[in-house]
Amino acid sequence: KPKYKTIEPCYDLAEFAAATTVDGRTILVQVGGQEYNYATTFAELSPKTEAFILTEERSLRSVIKKAPNLKILVFYTQYVSEIPKEIEHLTQLTYLKAMHWGELESLDNILVSIHANIGNLKKLKHLNLDIPNAASIPEEIGKLSSLEELYLHTNLEELPKGVMTLKNLKRLVVKGKKMRLADNLGDLQNLVYLNLNVAQLDVLPKSIARLHS
């Protein structure tokens, strides 16, 4: 019987690749009490794969083509330069994380572009975009109707206006150098956790008083 290492909560999955081994090979991961079929390498991807961490230089298009039923996808920005339009084909995706390793100084030439089709991921609940050098984040992020947790590490000076339309958002973490918050931040009535790790933050909008304590 597989031995599980349960990762909880779901929004922190950086190390879940070592979660479950059978005969020395990871085939399942368990997150929040639920099992996911896991592929260790790109070569192991198949339509049955539900969870995958991309740790080599491959396009997300190739991952999506081989594993269209993914529910959890993590990738490193050192290897992937874009979230392509084909991302919408991952109709079962509930967790998406773009992350990096190393010092920020080493990311000067790493630019991750995000296609507007990311907004078509209707089952996405957890979105983590650790992309400080991204040129933009599409407003279509506001179409993620199931999104509950959003982590943004960006050097953009303003959050996408679409964020303020995420009615089911419960956790919002923003990290950056300088940020101006929208006046209607208080419209996020289901928000129970707000973390603003910003070096230069403009005056907090008055509407923040409407958020649940």
Coordinates of N, CA and C in Angstrom, one line a residue:
K1 N 0.8 -1.2 0.0 CA 0.0 0.0 0.0 C 0.9 1.2 0.0
P2 N 0.6 2.2 -0.8 CA 1.4 3.4 -0.9 C 1.5 4.2 0.4
K3 N 2.6 4.8 0.7 CA 2.8 5.6 1.9 C 2.6 7.0 1.5
Y4 N 1.8 7.7 2.1 CA 1.4 9.1 1.7 C 2.1 10.1 2.6
K5 N 2.5 11.2 2.0 CA 2.9 12.4 2.7 C 1.8 13.4 2.3
T6 N 0.9 13.7 3.2 CA -0.2 14.6 2.9 C 0.3 16.1 3.0
I7 N 0.1 16.8 1.9 CA 0.4 18.2 1.9 C -0.8 19.1 2.1
E8 N -0.8 19.9 3.1 CA -1.9 20.7 3.5 C -1.4 22.0 4.0
P9 N -2.0 23.1 3.6 CA -3.1 23.2 2.7 C -2.7 23.2 1.2
C10 N -3.7 23.2 0.3 CA -3.5 23.0 -1.1 C -2.7 24.1 -1.8
Y11 N -2.7 25.3 -1.2 CA -2.0 26.4 -1.9 C -0.5 26.4 -1.8
D12 N 0.1 25.4 -1.1 CA 1.5 25.3 -0.9 C 2.0 23.9 -1.3
L13 N 2.3 23.8 -2.6 CA 2.6 22.4 -3.2 C 4.0 22.3 -3.7
A14 N 4.9 23.2 -3.3 CA 6.2 23.2 -3.9 C 6.9 21.9 -3.8
E15 N 6.7 21.1 -2.8 CA 7.5 19.9 -2.6 C 6.7 18.6 -2.8
F16 N 5.5 18.7 -3.3 CA 4.6 17.5 -3.3 C 5.1 16.4 -4.2
A17 N 6.1 16.6 -5.0 CA 6.6 15.6 -6.0 C 7.1 14.4 -5.2
A18 N 7.5 14.5 -4.0 CA 8.0 13.3 -3.2 C 6.9 12.7 -2.3
A19 N 5.6 13.0 -2.7 CA 4.6 12.7 -1.8 C 4.3 11.2 -1.6
T20 N 4.3 10.4 -2.7 CA 3.9 9.0 -2.6 C 4.8 8.1 -3.5
T21 N 5.3 7.1 -2.9 CA 6.2 6.2 -3.7 C 5.7 4.8 -3.6
V22 N 5.8 4.1 -4.7 CA 5.5 2.6 -4.8 C 6.7 2.0 -5.6
D23 N 7.4 1.1 -4.9 CA 8.5 0.5 -5.5 C 9.6 1.5 -6.0
G24 N 9.7 2.6 -5.1 CA 10.7 3.6 -5.4 C 10.3 4.6 -6.4
R25 N 9.1 4.6 -7.0 CA 8.7 5.5 -8.0 C 7.4 6.2 -7.6
T26 N 7.4 7.5 -7.7 CA 6.2 8.3 -7.3 C 5.1 8.1 -8.4
I27 N 4.0 7.6 -8.0 CA 2.9 7.4 -8.9 C 1.6 8.1 -8.5
L28 N 1.5 8.4 -7.2 CA 0.3 9.1 -6.6 C 0.8 10.2 -5.7
V29 N 0.0 11.2 -5.7 CA 0.2 12.2 -4.6 C -1.1 12.4 -3.9
Q30 N -1.1 12.8 -2.7 CA -2.3 13.0 -1.9 C -2.3 14.5 -1.4
V31 N -3.3 15.2 -1.8 CA -3.4 16.6 -1.4 C -4.8 16.8 -0.8
G32 N -4.8 17.3 0.4 CA -6.1 17.6 1.0 C -7.0 16.4 1.2
G33 N -6.4 15.2 1.3 CA -7.1 14.0 1.5 C -7.5 13.3 0.2
Q34 N -7.2 13.9 -1.0 CA -7.6 13.4 -2.3 C -6.4 12.9 -3.0
E35 N -6.5 11.8 -3.7 CA -5.4 11.2 -4.5 C -5.4 11.7 -6.0
Y36 N -4.2 11.9 -6.5 CA -4.0 12.3 -7.9 C -3.0 11.4 -8.5
N37 N -3.3 10.9 -9.7 CA -2.3 10.2 -10.5 C -1.2 11.1 -10.9
Y38 N 0.1 10.8 -10.6 CA 1.2 11.6 -10.8 C 2.2 11.1 -11.8
A39 N 2.8 11.9 -12.6 CA 3.8 11.6 -13.5 C 5.1 12.2 -13.0
T40 N 6.2 11.4 -12.9 CA 7.5 11.9 -12.4 C 8.2 12.7 -13.5
T41 N 8.1 12.3 -14.7 CA 8.8 12.9 -15.8 C 7.9 13.2 -17.0
F42 N 8.4 14.1 -17.9 CA 7.6 14.4 -19.1 C 7.3 13.2 -19.9
A43 N 8.2 12.2 -19.9 CA 8.0 11.0 -20.7 C 6.9 10.2 -20.2
E44 N 6.6 10.3 -18.9 CA 5.5 9.5 -18.2 C 4.1 10.1 -18.4
L45 N 4.0 11.3 -18.9 CA 2.7 11.9 -19.0 C 1.8 11.1 -19.9
S46 N 0.5 11.1 -19.5 CA -0.5 10.4 -20.3 C -1.8 11.0 -20.0
P47 N -2.9 10.7 -20.7 CA -4.2 11.2 -20.4 C -4.7 10.9 -19.0
K48 N -4.1 9.9 -18.4 CA -4.4 9.5 -17.0 C -3.8 10.4 -16.0
T49 N -2.8 11.2 -16.3 CA -2.0 12.0 -15.4 C -2.9 13.1 -14.9
E50 N -2.9 13.3 -13.6 CA -3.7 14.4 -12.9 C -2.8 15.4 -12.3
A51 N -1.6 15.1 -12.0 CA -0.7 16.1 -11.3 C 0.7 16.0 -11.8
F52 N 1.3 17.1 -12.0 CA 2.7 17.1 -12.7 C 3.4 18.4 -12.3
I53 N 4.7 18.3 -12.1 CA 5.6 19.4 -11.9 C 6.6 19.4 -13.1
L54 N 6.6 20.4 -13.9 CA 7.5 20.5 -15.0 C 8.8 21.1 -14.6
T55 N 9.9 20.2 -14.6 CA 11.2 20.7 -14.1 C 12.2 20.5 -15.2
E56 N 11.8 20.7 -16.5 CA 12.7 20.6 -17.6 C 12.2 21.6 -18.7
E57 N 13.1 21.9 -19.6 CA 12.7 22.8 -20.7 C 11.8 22.2 -21.7
R58 N 10.5 22.4 -21.5 CA 9.5 21.9 -22.4 C 8.4 23.0 -22.5
S59 N 7.7 23.0 -23.6 CA 6.6 24.0 -23.7 C 5.4 23.4 -23.0
L60 N 4.5 24.3 -22.4 CA 3.3 23.9 -21.8 C 2.4 23.3 -22.8
R61 N 2.5 23.7 -24.1 CA 1.7 23.1 -25.2 C 1.9 21.6 -25.2
S62 N 3.1 21.2 -25.1 CA 3.4 19.8 -25.2 C 2.9 19.0 -24.0
V63 N 3.0 19.6 -22.8 CA 2.4 19.0 -21.6 C 0.9 18.9 -21.8
I64 N 0.2 19.9 -22.2 CA -1.2 19.9 -22.3 C -1.7 18.8 -23.3
K65 N -0.9 18.7 -24.4 CA -1.2 17.7 -25.4 C -1.2 16.3 -24.9
K66 N -0.2 16.0 -24.1 CA 0.0 14.7 -23.5 C -0.8 14.4 -22.3
A67 N -1.2 15.4 -21.6 CA -2.0 15.2 -20.3 C -3.1 16.2 -20.2
P68 N -4.2 16.0 -21.0 CA -5.3 17.0 -21.1 C -6.2 16.9 -19.9
N69 N -6.0 16.0 -19.0 CA -6.8 15.8 -17.8 C -6.2 16.3 -16.5
L70 N -5.1 17.0 -16.6 CA -4.4 17.5 -15.4 C -5.3 18.3 -14.5
K71 N -5.1 18.1 -13.2 CA -5.8 18.9 -12.2 C -4.9 19.8 -11.4
I72 N -3.6 19.4 -11.4 CA -2.6 20.2 -10.7 C -1.4 20.3 -11.6
L73 N -1.0 21.5 -11.9 CA 0.2 21.8 -12.8 C 1.1 22.8 -12.1
V74 N 2.3 22.5 -12.0 CA 3.4 23.4 -11.5 C 4.5 23.5 -12.5
F75 N 5.0 24.7 -12.7 CA 6.1 24.8 -13.6 C 7.1 25.9 -13.2
Y76 N 8.3 25.8 -13.6 CA 9.3 26.8 -13.3 C 9.6 27.7 -14.4
T77 N 9.6 29.0 -14.1 CA 9.7 30.0 -15.2 C 11.1 30.0 -15.9
Q78 N 12.1 29.3 -15.3 CA 13.3 29.2 -16.0 C 13.2 28.3 -17.2
Y79 N 12.1 27.5 -17.3 CA 12.0 26.5 -18.4 C 10.8 26.9 -19.3
V80 N 9.9 27.7 -18.8 CA 8.6 27.9 -19.5 C 8.5 29.5 -19.7
S81 N 8.3 29.9 -20.9 CA 8.3 31.4 -21.2 C 6.8 31.9 -21.4
E82 N 5.9 31.0 -21.4 CA 4.5 31.4 -21.7 C 3.5 30.4 -21.2
I83 N 2.3 31.0 -20.8 CA 1.1 30.2 -20.5 C 0.3 30.4 -21.8
P84 N 0.3 29.4 -22.7 CA -0.3 29.6 -24.0 C -1.8 29.5 -24.1
K85 N -2.3 29.8 -25.2 CA -3.8 29.8 -25.4 C -4.4 28.4 -25.2
E86 N -3.6 27.4 -25.4 CA -4.0 26.0 -25.2 C -4.3 25.7 -23.8
I87 N -4.0 26.6 -22.8 CA -4.2 26.3 -21.4 C -5.7 26.1 -21.2
E88 N -6.6 26.6 -22.0 CA -8.0 26.5 -21.8 C -8.4 25.0 -22.0
H89 N -7.6 24.2 -22.6 CA -7.9 22.8 -22.9 C -7.8 22.0 -21.6
L90 N -7.2 22.5 -20.6 CA -7.1 21.8 -19.3 C -8.4 22.1 -18.5
T91 N -9.5 21.5 -18.9 CA -10.8 21.9 -18.3 C -11.0 21.3 -16.9
Q92 N -10.1 20.4 -16.5 CA -10.2 19.8 -15.1 C -9.2 20.5 -14.1
L93 N -8.5 21.5 -14.6 CA -7.4 22.1 -13.8 C -8.0 22.8 -12.6
T94 N -7.5 22.5 -11.4 CA -7.9 23.2 -10.2 C -6.8 24.0 -9.5
Y95 N -5.5 23.7 -9.9 CA -4.4 24.3 -9.3 C -3.3 24.6 -10.3
L96 N -2.9 25.8 -10.4 CA -1.8 26.2 -11.4 C -0.8 27.1 -10.7
K97 N 0.4 26.7 -10.8 CA 1.5 27.5 -10.1 C 2.7 27.7 -11.1
A98 N 3.0 29.0 -11.2 CA 4.3 29.4 -11.9 C 5.2 29.9 -10.9
M99 N 6.4 29.2 -10.8 CA 7.3 29.6 -9.7 C 8.8 29.7 -10.3
H100 N 9.7 30.2 -9.5 CA 11.1 30.3 -9.9 C 12.0 29.8 -8.7
W101 N 13.2 29.5 -9.1 CA 14.2 29.4 -8.0 C 15.4 30.3 -8.3
G102 N 16.1 30.5 -7.3 CA 17.3 31.4 -7.4 C 16.9 32.9 -7.1
E103 N 17.9 33.7 -7.1 CA 17.8 35.1 -6.8 C 17.1 35.9 -7.9
L104 N 16.3 36.9 -7.5 CA 15.6 37.7 -8.5 C 16.6 38.3 -9.6
E105 N 17.8 38.6 -9.2 CA 18.7 39.1 -10.1 C 19.0 38.2 -11.3
S106 N 18.8 36.9 -11.1 CA 19.0 35.9 -12.2 C 17.8 35.8 -13.1
L107 N 16.8 36.6 -12.9 CA 15.5 36.5 -13.7 C 15.4 37.6 -14.6
D108 N 16.4 38.4 -14.8 CA 16.3 39.6 -15.7 C 15.8 39.3 -17.1
N109 N 16.2 38.1 -17.6 CA 15.8 37.8 -19.0 C 14.6 36.8 -19.0
I110 N 14.0 36.6 -17.9 CA 12.8 35.7 -17.9 C 11.5 36.5 -17.9
L111 N 10.8 36.4 -19.0 CA 9.6 37.0 -19.1 C 8.5 36.0 -19.4
V112 N 7.5 35.9 -18.6 CA 6.5 34.9 -18.8 C 5.2 35.7 -19.3
S113 N 4.8 35.3 -20.5 CA 3.5 35.9 -21.0 C 2.4 35.0 -20.7
I114 N 1.2 35.6 -20.5 CA 0.0 34.8 -20.1 C -1.1 35.1 -21.1
H115 N -1.6 34.1 -21.7 CA -2.6 34.3 -22.7 C -4.0 34.5 -22.0
A116 N -4.8 35.3 -22.6 CA -6.1 35.6 -22.0 C -7.0 34.4 -21.8
N117 N -6.7 33.3 -22.5 CA -7.5 32.1 -22.3 C -7.4 31.5 -20.9
I118 N -6.5 32.0 -20.1 CA -6.4 31.5 -18.7 C -7.7 31.7 -18.0
G119 N -8.5 32.7 -18.5 CA -9.7 33.0 -17.9 C -10.8 32.0 -18.1
N120 N -10.5 31.0 -19.0 CA -11.5 30.0 -19.3 C -11.4 28.7 -18.4
L121 N -10.5 28.8 -17.5 CA -10.3 27.6 -16.6 C -11.4 27.7 -15.5
K122 N -12.6 27.2 -15.8 CA -13.7 27.4 -14.9 C -13.6 26.6 -13.6
K123 N -12.7 25.6 -13.5 CA -12.6 24.8 -12.3 C -11.4 25.2 -11.4
L124 N -10.7 26.2 -11.9 CA -9.4 26.6 -11.2 C -9.8 27.3 -9.9
K125 N -9.2 26.7 -8.8 CA -9.4 27.2 -7.4 C -8.2 27.9 -6.9
H126 N -7.0 27.5 -7.3 CA -5.8 28.0 -6.7 C -4.9 28.5 -7.9
L127 N -4.5 29.7 -7.8 CA -3.6 30.3 -8.9 C -2.4 31.0 -8.2
N128 N -1.2 30.6 -8.5 CA 0.0 31.1 -7.9 C 0.9 31.6 -9.1
L129 N 1.0 32.9 -9.3 CA 1.9 33.4 -10.3 C 3.0 34.2 -9.7
D130 N 4.2 33.5 -9.6 CA 5.4 34.0 -9.1 C 6.2 34.5 -10.3
I131 N 5.8 35.6 -10.9 CA 6.3 36.1 -12.2 C 6.6 37.6 -12.1
P132 N 7.7 38.0 -11.3 CA 8.0 39.4 -11.1 C 8.3 40.1 -12.4
N133 N 8.7 39.5 -13.5 CA 9.1 40.2 -14.7 C 8.1 40.1 -15.8
A134 N 6.9 39.6 -15.5 CA 5.8 39.5 -16.5 C 5.4 41.0 -16.9
A135 N 5.3 41.1 -18.2 CA 4.9 42.4 -18.8 C 3.5 42.8 -18.4
S136 N 2.6 41.8 -18.3 CA 1.2 42.1 -18.0 C 0.5 40.9 -17.5
I137 N -0.6 41.0 -16.8 CA -1.5 39.9 -16.4 C -2.8 40.2 -17.0
P138 N -3.4 39.3 -17.8 CA -4.6 39.6 -18.5 C -5.8 39.9 -17.6
E139 N -6.6 40.9 -18.0 CA -7.8 41.2 -17.2 C -8.8 40.0 -17.2
E140 N -8.6 39.0 -18.1 CA -9.5 37.9 -18.1 C -9.4 37.0 -16.9
I141 N -8.4 37.3 -16.0 CA -8.2 36.6 -14.8 C -9.5 36.7 -13.9
G142 N -10.2 37.8 -14.2 CA -11.5 38.0 -13.5 C -12.6 37.1 -13.9
K143 N -12.4 36.3 -14.9 CA -13.4 35.3 -15.3 C -13.3 34.0 -14.6
L144 N -12.3 33.9 -13.7 CA -12.0 32.6 -13.0 C -13.1 32.5 -11.9
S145 N -14.2 32.1 -12.2 CA -15.4 32.1 -11.3 C -15.2 31.2 -10.1
S146 N -14.4 30.2 -10.1 CA -14.2 29.2 -9.0 C -13.0 29.6 -8.2
L147 N -12.2 30.6 -8.5 CA -11.0 30.9 -7.9 C -11.2 31.3 -6.4
E148 N -10.5 30.6 -5.5 CA -10.5 30.9 -4.1 C -9.3 31.4 -3.5
E149 N -8.1 31.1 -4.1 CA -6.8 31.6 -3.6 C -6.0 32.1 -4.8
L150 N -5.4 33.3 -4.6 CA -4.6 33.9 -5.6 C -3.4 34.5 -5.0
Y151 N -2.2 34.1 -5.5 CA -0.9 34.6 -5.1 C -0.3 35.3 -6.3
L152 N 0.0 36.5 -6.2 CA 0.7 37.3 -7.3 C 2.0 37.9 -6.8
H153 N 3.1 37.5 -7.4 CA 4.4 38.2 -7.2 C 4.7 38.9 -8.6
T154 N 4.5 40.2 -8.6 CA 4.6 40.9 -9.8 C 5.2 42.3 -9.5
N155 N 5.9 42.8 -10.5 CA 6.4 44.2 -10.4 C 5.5 45.2 -11.1
L156 N 4.4 44.8 -11.5 CA 3.4 45.7 -12.1 C 2.9 46.6 -11.0
E157 N 2.6 47.8 -11.3 CA 2.2 48.8 -10.3 C 0.8 48.8 -9.9
E158 N 0.0 48.0 -10.6 CA -1.5 48.0 -10.3 C -2.0 46.6 -10.6
L159 N -2.8 46.1 -9.7 CA -3.5 44.8 -9.9 C -4.4 44.8 -11.1
P160 N -4.5 43.7 -11.8 CA -5.5 43.7 -12.9 C -6.9 44.0 -12.3
K161 N -7.7 44.8 -13.0 CA -9.0 45.2 -12.5 C -9.9 43.9 -12.3
G162 N -9.6 42.9 -13.1 CA -10.4 41.7 -13.1 C -10.4 41.0 -11.7
V163 N -9.3 41.2 -11.0 CA -9.2 40.6 -9.6 C -10.3 41.0 -8.8
M164 N -10.8 42.2 -8.9 CA -11.8 42.7 -8.0 C -13.2 42.2 -8.3
T165 N -13.3 41.3 -9.4 CA -14.6 40.7 -9.7 C -14.6 39.2 -9.3
L166 N -13.6 38.8 -8.6 CA -13.5 37.4 -8.2 C -14.3 37.2 -6.9
K167 N -15.6 36.9 -7.1 CA -16.5 36.9 -6.0 C -16.3 35.7 -5.0
N168 N -15.6 34.7 -5.5 CA -15.4 33.5 -4.6 C -14.0 33.5 -3.9
L169 N -13.2 34.6 -4.2 CA -11.9 34.7 -3.7 C -11.9 34.8 -2.2
K170 N -11.1 33.9 -1.5 CA -11.0 33.8 -0.1 C -9.6 34.3 0.4
R171 N -8.6 34.0 -0.4 CA -7.2 34.4 0.1 C -6.5 35.2 -1.1
L172 N -5.9 36.3 -0.7 CA -5.2 37.1 -1.7 C -3.9 37.5 -1.1
V173 N -2.8 37.1 -1.8 CA -1.5 37.5 -1.4 C -0.8 38.2 -2.6
V174 N -0.3 39.4 -2.3 CA 0.3 40.2 -3.4 C 1.7 40.6 -2.9
K175 N 2.7 40.3 -3.8 CA 4.1 40.7 -3.5 C 4.6 41.5 -4.6
G176 N 5.3 42.6 -4.3 CA 5.9 43.4 -5.3 C 6.7 44.6 -4.8
K177 N 7.2 45.4 -5.7 CA 8.0 46.6 -5.3 C 7.1 47.8 -5.0
K178 N 6.2 48.1 -5.9 CA 5.3 49.2 -5.8 C 3.9 48.9 -6.2
M179 N 2.9 49.2 -5.5 CA 1.6 48.8 -5.9 C 0.5 49.9 -5.5
R180 N -0.4 50.0 -6.5 CA -1.6 50.9 -6.2 C -2.8 50.0 -6.2
L181 N -3.6 50.0 -5.2 CA -4.7 49.1 -5.0 C -6.0 49.8 -5.6
A182 N -6.8 49.0 -6.2 CA -8.1 49.5 -6.7 C -9.0 50.0 -5.6
D183 N -9.8 51.0 -5.9 CA -10.7 51.6 -4.9 C -11.8 50.6 -4.4
N184 N -12.1 49.6 -5.3 CA -13.2 48.7 -5.0 C -12.6 47.4 -4.4
L185 N -11.5 47.4 -3.8 CA -11.0 46.2 -3.1 C -12.0 45.6 -2.2
G186 N -12.8 46.4 -1.5 CA -13.8 46.0 -0.6 C -14.9 45.2 -1.2
D187 N -14.9 45.1 -2.5 CA -16.0 44.3 -3.2 C -15.7 42.8 -3.0
L188 N -14.5 42.4 -2.6 CA -14.2 41.0 -2.4 C -14.8 40.5 -1.1
Q189 N -16.1 40.3 -1.1 CA -16.8 40.1 0.2 C -16.5 38.7 0.8
N190 N -16.0 37.8 0.0 CA -15.7 36.5 0.6 C -14.2 36.4 1.1
L191 N -13.5 37.5 0.9 CA -12.1 37.5 1.3 C -11.9 37.4 2.8
V192 N -11.1 36.4 3.2 CA -10.9 36.2 4.7 C -9.4 36.4 5.0
Y193 N -8.5 36.4 4.0 CA -7.1 36.6 4.2 C -6.5 37.5 3.2
L194 N -5.8 38.5 3.6 CA -5.2 39.5 2.7 C -3.8 39.8 3.2
N195 N -2.8 39.5 2.3 CA -1.4 39.7 2.6 C -0.8 40.6 1.6
L196 N -0.4 41.8 1.9 CA 0.2 42.8 1.0 C 1.7 43.0 1.3
N197 N 2.5 42.2 0.7 CA 4.0 42.3 0.9 C 4.6 43.2 -0.2
V198 N 4.4 44.5 -0.1 CA 4.7 45.4 -1.1 C 5.6 46.5 -0.5
A199 N 6.8 46.7 -1.1 CA 7.8 47.7 -0.6 C 7.2 49.1 -0.5
Q200 N 6.5 49.5 -1.6 CA 5.9 50.9 -1.6 C 4.4 50.7 -1.9
L201 N 3.6 50.9 -1.0 CA 2.2 50.8 -1.1 C 1.5 52.1 -1.0
D202 N 0.7 52.4 -2.0 CA -0.1 53.6 -1.9 C -1.1 53.5 -0.7
V203 N -1.8 54.6 -0.5 CA -2.8 54.6 0.6 C -3.8 53.5 0.4
L204 N -4.2 52.8 1.4 CA -5.2 51.8 1.3 C -6.5 52.4 1.0
P205 N -7.3 51.7 0.1 CA -8.6 52.2 -0.3 C -9.5 52.1 0.9
K206 N -10.4 53.1 1.0 CA -11.4 53.1 2.1 C -12.3 51.9 2.1
S207 N -12.5 51.3 0.9 CA -13.4 50.2 0.8 C -12.9 48.9 1.6
I208 N -11.6 48.9 1.9 CA -11.0 47.8 2.6 C -11.7 47.6 4.0
A209 N -12.3 48.6 4.5 CA -13.0 48.5 5.8 C -14.3 47.5 5.6
R210 N -14.7 47.3 4.4 CA -15.9 46.4 4.2 C -15.5 45.0 4.2
L211 N -14.2 44.6 4.2 CA -13.8 43.3 4.2 C -14.0 42.6 5.5
H212 N -14.3 41.3 5.5 CA -14.6 40.6 6.7 C -13.3 40.6 7.6
S213 N -13.5 40.7 8.9 CA -12.3 40.7 9.8 C -12.0 39.3 10.2

